[in-house]
mmCIF file of C-alpha atoms and ligand atoms in Angstrom:
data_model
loop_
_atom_site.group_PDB
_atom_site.id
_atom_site.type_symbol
_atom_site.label_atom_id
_atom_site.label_comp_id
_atom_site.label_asym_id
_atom_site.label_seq_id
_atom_site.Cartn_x
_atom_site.Cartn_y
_atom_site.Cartn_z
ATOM 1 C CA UNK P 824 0.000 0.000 0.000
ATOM 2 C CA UNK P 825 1.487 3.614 -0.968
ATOM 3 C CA UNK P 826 1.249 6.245 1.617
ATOM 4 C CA UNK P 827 -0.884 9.202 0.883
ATOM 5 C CA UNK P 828 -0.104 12.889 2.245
ATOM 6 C CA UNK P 829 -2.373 15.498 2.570
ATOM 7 C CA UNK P 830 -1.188 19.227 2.916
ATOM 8 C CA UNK P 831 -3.796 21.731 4.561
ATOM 9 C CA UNK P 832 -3.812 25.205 6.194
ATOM 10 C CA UNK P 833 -5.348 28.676 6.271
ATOM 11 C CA UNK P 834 -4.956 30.331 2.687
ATOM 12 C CA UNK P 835 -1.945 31.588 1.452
ATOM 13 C CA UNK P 836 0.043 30.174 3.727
ATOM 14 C CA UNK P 837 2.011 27.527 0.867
ATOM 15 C CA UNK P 838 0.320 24.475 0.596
ATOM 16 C CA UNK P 839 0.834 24.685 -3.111
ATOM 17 C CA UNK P 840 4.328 25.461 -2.565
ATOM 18 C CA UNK P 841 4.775 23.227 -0.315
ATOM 19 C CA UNK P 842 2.985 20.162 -2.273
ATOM 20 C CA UNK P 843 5.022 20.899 -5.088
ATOM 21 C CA UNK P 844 8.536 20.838 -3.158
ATOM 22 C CA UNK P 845 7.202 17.358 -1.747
ATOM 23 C CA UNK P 846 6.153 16.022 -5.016
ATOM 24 C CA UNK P 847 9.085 16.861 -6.992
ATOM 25 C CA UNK P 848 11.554 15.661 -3.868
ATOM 26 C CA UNK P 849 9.742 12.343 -3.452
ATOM 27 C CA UNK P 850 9.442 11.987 -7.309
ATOM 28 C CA UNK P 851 13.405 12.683 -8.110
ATOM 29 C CA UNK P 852 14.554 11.000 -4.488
ATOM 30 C CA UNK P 853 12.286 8.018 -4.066
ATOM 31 C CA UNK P 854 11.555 4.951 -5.996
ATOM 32 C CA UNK P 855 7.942 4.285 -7.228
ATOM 33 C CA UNK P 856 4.806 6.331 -8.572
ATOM 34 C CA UNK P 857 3.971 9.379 -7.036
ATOM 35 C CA UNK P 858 0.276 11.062 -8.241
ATOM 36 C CA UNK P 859 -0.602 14.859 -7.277
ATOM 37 C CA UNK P 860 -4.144 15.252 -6.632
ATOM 38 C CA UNK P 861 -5.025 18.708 -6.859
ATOM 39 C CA UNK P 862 -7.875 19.011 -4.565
ATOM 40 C CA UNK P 863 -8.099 22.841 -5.000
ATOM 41 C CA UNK P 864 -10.983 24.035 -6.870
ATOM 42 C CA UNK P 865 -9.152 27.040 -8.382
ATOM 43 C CA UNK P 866 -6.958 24.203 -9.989
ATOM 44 C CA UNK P 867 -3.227 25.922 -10.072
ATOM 45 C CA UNK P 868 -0.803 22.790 -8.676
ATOM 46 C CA UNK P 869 0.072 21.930 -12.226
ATOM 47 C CA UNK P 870 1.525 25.790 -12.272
ATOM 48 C CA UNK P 871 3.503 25.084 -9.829
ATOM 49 C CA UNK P 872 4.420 21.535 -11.060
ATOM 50 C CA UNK P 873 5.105 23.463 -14.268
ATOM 51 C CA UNK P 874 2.923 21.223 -16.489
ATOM 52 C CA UNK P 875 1.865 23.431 -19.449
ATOM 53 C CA UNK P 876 -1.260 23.222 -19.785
ATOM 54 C CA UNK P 877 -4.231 25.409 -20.581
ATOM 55 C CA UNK P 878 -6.538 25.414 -17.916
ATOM 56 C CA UNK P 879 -9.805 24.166 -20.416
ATOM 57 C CA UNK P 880 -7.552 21.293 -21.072
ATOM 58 C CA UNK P 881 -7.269 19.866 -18.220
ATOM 59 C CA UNK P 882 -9.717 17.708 -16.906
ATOM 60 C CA UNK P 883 -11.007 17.015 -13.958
ATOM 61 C CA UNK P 884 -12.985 15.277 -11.822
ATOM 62 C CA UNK P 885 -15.721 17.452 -10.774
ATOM 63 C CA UNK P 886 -15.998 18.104 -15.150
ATOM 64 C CA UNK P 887 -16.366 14.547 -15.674
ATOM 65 C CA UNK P 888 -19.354 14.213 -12.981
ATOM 66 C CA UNK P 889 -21.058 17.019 -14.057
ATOM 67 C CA UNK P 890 -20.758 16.031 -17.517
ATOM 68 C CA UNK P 891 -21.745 12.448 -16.668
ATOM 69 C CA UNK P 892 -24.965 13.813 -15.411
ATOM 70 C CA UNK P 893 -25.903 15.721 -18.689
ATOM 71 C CA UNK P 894 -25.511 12.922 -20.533
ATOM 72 C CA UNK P 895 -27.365 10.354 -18.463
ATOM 73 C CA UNK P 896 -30.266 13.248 -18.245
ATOM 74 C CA UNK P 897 -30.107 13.211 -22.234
ATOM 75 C CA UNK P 898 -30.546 9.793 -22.426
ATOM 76 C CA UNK P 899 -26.773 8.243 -22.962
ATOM 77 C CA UNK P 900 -26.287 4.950 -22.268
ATOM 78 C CA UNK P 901 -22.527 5.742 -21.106
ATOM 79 C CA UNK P 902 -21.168 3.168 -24.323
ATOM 80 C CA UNK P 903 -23.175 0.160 -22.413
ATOM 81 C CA UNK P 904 -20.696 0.578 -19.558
ATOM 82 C CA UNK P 905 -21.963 0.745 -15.907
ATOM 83 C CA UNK P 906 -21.800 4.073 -14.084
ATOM 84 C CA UNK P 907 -19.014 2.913 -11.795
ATOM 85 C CA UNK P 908 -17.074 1.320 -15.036
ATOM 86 C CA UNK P 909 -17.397 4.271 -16.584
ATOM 87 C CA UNK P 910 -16.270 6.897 -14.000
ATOM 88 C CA UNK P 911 -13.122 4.872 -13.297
ATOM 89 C CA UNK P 912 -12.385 5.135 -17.160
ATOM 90 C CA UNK P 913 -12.690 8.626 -17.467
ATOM 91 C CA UNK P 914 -10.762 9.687 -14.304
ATOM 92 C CA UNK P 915 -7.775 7.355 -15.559
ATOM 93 C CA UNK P 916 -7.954 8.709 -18.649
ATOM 94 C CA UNK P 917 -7.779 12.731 -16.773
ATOM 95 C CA UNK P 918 -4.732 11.291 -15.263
ATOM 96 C CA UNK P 919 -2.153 13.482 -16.434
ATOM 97 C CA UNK P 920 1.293 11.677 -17.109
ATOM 98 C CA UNK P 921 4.687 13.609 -16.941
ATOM 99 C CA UNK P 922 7.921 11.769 -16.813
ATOM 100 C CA UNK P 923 8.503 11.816 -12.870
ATOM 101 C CA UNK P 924 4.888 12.373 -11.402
ATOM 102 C CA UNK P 925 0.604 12.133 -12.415
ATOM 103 C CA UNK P 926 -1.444 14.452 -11.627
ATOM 104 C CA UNK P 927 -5.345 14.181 -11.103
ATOM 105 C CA UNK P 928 -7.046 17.605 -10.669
ATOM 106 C CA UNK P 929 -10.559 17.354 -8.891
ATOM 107 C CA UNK P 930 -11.935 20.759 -10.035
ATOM 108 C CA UNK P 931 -14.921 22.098 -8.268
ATOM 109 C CA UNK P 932 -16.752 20.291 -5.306
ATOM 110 C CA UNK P 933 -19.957 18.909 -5.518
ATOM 111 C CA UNK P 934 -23.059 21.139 -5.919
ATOM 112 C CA UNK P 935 -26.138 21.023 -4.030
ATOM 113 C CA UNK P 936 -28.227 18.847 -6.570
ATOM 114 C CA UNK P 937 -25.271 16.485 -6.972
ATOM 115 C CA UNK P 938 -26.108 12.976 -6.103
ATOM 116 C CA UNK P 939 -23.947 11.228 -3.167
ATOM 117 C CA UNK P 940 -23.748 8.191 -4.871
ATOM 118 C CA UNK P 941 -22.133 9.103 -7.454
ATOM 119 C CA UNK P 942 -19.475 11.472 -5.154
ATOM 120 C CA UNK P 943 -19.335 7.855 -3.394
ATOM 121 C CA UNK P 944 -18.527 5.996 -6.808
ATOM 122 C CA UNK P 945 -16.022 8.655 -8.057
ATOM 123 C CA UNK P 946 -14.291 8.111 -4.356
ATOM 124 C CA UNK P 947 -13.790 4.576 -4.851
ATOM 125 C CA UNK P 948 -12.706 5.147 -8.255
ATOM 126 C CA UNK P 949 -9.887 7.548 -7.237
ATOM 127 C CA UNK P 950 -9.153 5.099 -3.842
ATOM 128 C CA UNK P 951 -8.822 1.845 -6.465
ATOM 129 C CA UNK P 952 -6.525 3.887 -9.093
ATOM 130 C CA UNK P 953 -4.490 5.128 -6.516
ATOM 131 C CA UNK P 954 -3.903 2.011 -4.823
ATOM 132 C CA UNK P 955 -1.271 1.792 -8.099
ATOM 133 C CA UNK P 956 1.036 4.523 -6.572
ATOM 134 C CA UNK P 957 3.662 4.643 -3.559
ATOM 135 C CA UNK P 958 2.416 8.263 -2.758
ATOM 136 C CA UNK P 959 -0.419 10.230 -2.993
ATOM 137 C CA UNK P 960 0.287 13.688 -2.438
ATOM 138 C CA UNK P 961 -2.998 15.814 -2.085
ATOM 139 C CA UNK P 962 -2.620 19.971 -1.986
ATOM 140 C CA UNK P 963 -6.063 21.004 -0.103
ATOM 141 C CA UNK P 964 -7.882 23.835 -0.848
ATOM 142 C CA UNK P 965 -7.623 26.674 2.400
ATOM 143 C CA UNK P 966 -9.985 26.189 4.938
ATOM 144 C CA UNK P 967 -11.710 23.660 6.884
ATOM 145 C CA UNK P 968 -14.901 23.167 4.975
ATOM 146 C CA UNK P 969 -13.621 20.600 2.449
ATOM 147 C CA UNK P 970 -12.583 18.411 5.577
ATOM 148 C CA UNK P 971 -15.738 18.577 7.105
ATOM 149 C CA UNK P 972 -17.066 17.583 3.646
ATOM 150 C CA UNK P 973 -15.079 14.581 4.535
ATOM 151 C CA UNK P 974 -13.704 15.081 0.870
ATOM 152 C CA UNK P 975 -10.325 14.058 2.169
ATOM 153 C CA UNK P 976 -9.417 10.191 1.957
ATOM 154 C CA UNK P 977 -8.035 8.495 5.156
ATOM 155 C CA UNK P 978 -4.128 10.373 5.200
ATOM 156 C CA UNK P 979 -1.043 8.946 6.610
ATOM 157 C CA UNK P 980 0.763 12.151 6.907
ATOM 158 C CA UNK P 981 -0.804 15.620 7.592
ATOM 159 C CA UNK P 982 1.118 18.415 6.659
ATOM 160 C CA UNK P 983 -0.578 21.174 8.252
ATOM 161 C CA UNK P 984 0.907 24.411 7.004
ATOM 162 C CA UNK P 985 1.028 27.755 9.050
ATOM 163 C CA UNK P 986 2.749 31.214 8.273
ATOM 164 C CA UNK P 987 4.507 33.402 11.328
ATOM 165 C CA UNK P 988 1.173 34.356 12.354
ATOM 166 C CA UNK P 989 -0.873 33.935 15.320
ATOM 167 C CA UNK P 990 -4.213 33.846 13.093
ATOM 168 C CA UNK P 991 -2.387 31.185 11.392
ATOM 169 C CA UNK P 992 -1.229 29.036 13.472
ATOM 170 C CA UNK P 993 -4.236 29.116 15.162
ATOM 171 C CA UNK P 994 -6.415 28.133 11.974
ATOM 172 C CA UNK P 995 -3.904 25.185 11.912
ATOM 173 C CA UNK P 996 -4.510 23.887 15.219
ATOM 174 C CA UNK P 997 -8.162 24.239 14.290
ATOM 175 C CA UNK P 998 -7.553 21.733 11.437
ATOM 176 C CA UNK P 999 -5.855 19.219 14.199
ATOM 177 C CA UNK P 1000 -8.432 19.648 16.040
ATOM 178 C CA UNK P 1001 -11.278 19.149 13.399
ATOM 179 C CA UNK P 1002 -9.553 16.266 12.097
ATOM 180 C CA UNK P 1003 -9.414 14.544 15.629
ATOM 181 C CA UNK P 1004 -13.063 15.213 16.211
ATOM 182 C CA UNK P 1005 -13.934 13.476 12.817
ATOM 183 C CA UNK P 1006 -12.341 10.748 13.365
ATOM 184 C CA UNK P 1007 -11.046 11.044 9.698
ATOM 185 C CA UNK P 1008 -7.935 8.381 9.884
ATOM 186 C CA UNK P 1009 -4.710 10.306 9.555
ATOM 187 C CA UNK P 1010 -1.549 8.356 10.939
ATOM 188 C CA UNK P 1011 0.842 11.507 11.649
ATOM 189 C CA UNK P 1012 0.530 15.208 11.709
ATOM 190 C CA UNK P 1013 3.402 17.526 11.718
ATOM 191 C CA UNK P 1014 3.303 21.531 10.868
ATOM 192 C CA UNK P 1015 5.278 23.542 9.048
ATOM 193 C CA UNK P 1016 5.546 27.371 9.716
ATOM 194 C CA UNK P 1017 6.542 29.009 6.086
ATOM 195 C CA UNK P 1018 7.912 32.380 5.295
ATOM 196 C CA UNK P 1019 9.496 33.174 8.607
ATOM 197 C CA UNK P 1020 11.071 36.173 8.755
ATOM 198 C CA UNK P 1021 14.960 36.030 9.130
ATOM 199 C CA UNK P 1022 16.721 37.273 12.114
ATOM 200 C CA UNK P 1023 19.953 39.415 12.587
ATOM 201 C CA UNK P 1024 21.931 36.203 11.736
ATOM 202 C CA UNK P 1025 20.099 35.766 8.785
ATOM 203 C CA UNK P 1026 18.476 32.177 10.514
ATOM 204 C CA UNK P 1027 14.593 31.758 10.195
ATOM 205 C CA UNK P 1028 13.123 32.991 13.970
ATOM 206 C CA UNK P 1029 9.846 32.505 15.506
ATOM 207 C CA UNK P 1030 8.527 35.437 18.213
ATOM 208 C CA UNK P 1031 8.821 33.332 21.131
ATOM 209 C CA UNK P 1032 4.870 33.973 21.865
ATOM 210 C CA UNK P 1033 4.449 32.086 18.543
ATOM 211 C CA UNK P 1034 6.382 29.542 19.789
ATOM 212 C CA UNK P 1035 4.623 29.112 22.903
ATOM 213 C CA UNK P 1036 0.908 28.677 21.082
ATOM 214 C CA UNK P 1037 2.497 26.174 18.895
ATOM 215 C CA UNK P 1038 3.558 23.931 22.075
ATOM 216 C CA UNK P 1039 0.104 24.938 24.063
ATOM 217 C CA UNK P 1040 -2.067 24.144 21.559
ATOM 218 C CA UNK P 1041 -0.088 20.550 20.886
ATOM 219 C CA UNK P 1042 1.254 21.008 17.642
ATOM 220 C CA UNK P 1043 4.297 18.884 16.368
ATOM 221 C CA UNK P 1044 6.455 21.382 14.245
ATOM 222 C CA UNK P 1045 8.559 20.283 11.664
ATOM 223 C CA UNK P 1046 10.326 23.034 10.883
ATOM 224 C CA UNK P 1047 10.545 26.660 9.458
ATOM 225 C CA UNK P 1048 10.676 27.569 6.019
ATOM 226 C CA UNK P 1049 12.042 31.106 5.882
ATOM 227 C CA UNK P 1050 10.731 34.251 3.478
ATOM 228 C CA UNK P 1051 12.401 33.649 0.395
ATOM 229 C CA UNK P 1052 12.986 36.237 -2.205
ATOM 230 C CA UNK P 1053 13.851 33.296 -4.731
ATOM 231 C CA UNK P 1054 10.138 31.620 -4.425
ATOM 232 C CA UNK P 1055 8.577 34.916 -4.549
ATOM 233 C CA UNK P 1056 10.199 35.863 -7.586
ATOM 234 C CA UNK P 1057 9.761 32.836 -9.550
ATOM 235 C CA UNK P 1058 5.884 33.058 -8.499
ATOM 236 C CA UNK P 1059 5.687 36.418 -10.346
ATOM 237 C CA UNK P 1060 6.874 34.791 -13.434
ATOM 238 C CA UNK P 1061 5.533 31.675 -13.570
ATOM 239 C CA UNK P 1062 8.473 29.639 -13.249
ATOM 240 C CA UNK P 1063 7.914 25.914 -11.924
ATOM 241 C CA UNK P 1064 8.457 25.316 -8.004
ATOM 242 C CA UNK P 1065 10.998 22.081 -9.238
ATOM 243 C CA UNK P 1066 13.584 24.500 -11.050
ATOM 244 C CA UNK P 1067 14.137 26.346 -7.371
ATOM 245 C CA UNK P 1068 17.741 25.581 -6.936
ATOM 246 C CA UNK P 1069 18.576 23.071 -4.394
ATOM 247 C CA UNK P 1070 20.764 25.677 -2.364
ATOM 248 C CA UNK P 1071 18.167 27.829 -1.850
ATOM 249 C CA UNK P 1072 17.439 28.742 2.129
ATOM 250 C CA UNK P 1073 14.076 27.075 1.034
ATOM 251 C CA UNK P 1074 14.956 23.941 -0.820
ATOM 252 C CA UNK P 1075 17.431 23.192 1.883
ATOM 253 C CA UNK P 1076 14.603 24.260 4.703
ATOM 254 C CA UNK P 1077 12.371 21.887 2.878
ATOM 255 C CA UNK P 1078 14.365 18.923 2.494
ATOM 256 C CA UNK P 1079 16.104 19.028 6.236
ATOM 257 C CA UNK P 1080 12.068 19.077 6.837
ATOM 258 C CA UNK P 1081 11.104 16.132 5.091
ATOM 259 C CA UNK P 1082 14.354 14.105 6.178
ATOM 260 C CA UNK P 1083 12.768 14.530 9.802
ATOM 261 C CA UNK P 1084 10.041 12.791 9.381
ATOM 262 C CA UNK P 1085 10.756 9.255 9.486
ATOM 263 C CA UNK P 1086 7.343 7.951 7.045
ATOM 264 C CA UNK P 1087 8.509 10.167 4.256
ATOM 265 C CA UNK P 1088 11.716 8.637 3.917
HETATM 266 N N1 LIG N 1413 8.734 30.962 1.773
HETATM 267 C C1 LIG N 1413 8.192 31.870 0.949
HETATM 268 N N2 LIG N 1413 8.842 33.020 0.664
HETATM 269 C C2 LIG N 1413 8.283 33.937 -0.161
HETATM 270 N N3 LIG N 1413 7.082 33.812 -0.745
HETATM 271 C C3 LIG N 1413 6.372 32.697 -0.501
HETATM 272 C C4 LIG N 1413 6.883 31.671 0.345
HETATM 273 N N4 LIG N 1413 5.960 30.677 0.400
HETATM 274 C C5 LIG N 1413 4.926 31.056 -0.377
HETATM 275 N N5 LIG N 1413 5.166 32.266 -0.923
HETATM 276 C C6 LIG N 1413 4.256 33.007 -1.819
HETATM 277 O O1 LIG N 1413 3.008 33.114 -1.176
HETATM 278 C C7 LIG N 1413 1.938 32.955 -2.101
HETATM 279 C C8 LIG N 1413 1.009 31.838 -1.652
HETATM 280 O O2 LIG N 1413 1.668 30.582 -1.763
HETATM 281 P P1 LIG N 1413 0.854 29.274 -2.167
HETATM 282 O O3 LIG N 1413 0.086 29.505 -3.409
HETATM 283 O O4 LIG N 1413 1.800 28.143 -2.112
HETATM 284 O O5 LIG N 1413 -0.160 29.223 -0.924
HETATM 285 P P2 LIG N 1413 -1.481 28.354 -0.766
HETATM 286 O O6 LIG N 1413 -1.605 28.075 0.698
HETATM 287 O O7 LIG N 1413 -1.449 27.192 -1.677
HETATM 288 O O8 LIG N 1413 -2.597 29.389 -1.224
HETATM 289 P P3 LIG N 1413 -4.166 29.064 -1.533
HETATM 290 O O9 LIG N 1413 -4.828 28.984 -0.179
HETATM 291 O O10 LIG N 1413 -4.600 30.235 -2.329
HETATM 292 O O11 LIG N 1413 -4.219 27.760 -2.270
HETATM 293 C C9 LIG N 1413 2.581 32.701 -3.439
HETATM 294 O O12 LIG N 1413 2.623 33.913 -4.147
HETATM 295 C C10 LIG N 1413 3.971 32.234 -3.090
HETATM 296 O O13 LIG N 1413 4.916 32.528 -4.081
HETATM 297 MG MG1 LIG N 1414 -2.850 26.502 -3.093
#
């Protein structure tokens, strides 16, 4: 069985970035299939996967149920298949292959006159293909609503992503705390504080009150990603999150990060 890592947080924080740093790390480092699900509505991972793409061409999951519903409403037969048959075929083919990683992109949620069971048979579908991967790396739209939506699958690491905030890091010990109260299944949970200011001796720094409502409020931290003029700049023009040199402060933040946490390695 792969292992499948979810990243959440308040918005804006870095989820994407951070998603994208794990799934071109585990991708170059690691042996096996890794699949990006883009569980963002506003669809933008494969941006920062670099996968170029226009946006109308990529498909995604909530397309392919809403389209499935127009044509069983006009009176399609779905090619003789069975609904279930036929989801699973169209989400593998929206599976979009590069060289080191897939990416599925799930589009927008489910509306209001959207039928569960087919949200339930689109689940499985996604569940059975990516049972084919070792990781499953899932950026989250901001917020808490999706998870509530139990839209998340069972997660063996949370990455619960904060900036130097307290609004911040309290929205991400809400998330912990949601996530216990739903019982959704998630194995570890670790947070990452992104775009910490630098101190005199140019090191990342928390404000120590910061670092005492991370403790109170039972976090695990991970580590610090620091502001970096490098990810900001290659934002602005589009450039892909995997050509960030790996001596950048955040590349090097990152992957003393992920080398801490023992499931990732
Ligand atoms: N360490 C950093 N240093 C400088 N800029 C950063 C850093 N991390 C993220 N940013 C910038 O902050 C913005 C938000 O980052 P990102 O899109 O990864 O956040 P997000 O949590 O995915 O946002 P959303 O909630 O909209 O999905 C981007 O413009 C990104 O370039
Ligand atoms: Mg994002």
């Amino acid at each position: 069985m792969g292992k499948t890592i979810a990243v959440a947080g308040k918005g804006g924080v870095g989820k994407t970035l951070i998603s994208a740093l794990l799934i071109n790390h585990l991708s170059r480092q690691q042996d096996g299939a890794v699949l990006a699900i883009d569980a963002d509505p506003s669809t933008n991972l494969h941006l920062a996967l670099g996968i170029n793409i226009d946006f109308n061409q990529l498909e995604t999951v909530g397309g392919i149920r809403e389209e499935t519903a127009t044509d069983v409403q006009s009176g399609s037969n779905l090619g003789g298949m069975s609904k279930p048959a036929y989801f699973e075929m169209r989400i593998q083919q929206a599976i979009w292959e590069e060289n080191d990683f897939d990416l599925l992109a799930m589009g927008r949620p489910e509306g209001p006159g959207c039928y569960c069971a087919a949200n339930n048979m689109l689940r499985a579908s996604i569940d059975r293909l990516s049972g084919a991967y070792q990781y499953v790396v899932i950026d989250n739209e901001a917020g808490l609503e999706h998870l509530s939506r139990r839209t998340t699958r069972d997660v063996d690491v949370l990455l619960i992503v904060s900036d130097a905030s307290m609004r911040s890091v309290l929205a991400a010990a809400g998330v912990s705390r949601l996530i216990d109260e739903l019982h959704t299944k998630v194995g570890e949970q670790y947070l990452i504080v992104n775009r910490v200011p630098l101190d005199e001796s140019g090191q990342p720094r928390l404000p120590e009150p910061l670092r005492e409502a991370i403790e109170a409020q039972g976090l695990k931290l991970a580590g610090l990603i620091p502001v970096d003029p490098v990810v900001a700049e290659f934002d602005a023009v589009g450039k892909p999150v995997g050509d960030i040199p790996s001596d950048s402060v955040t590349r090097q933040a990152f992957d003393r990060i992920v080398a801490s946490i023992p499931s990732l390695n």
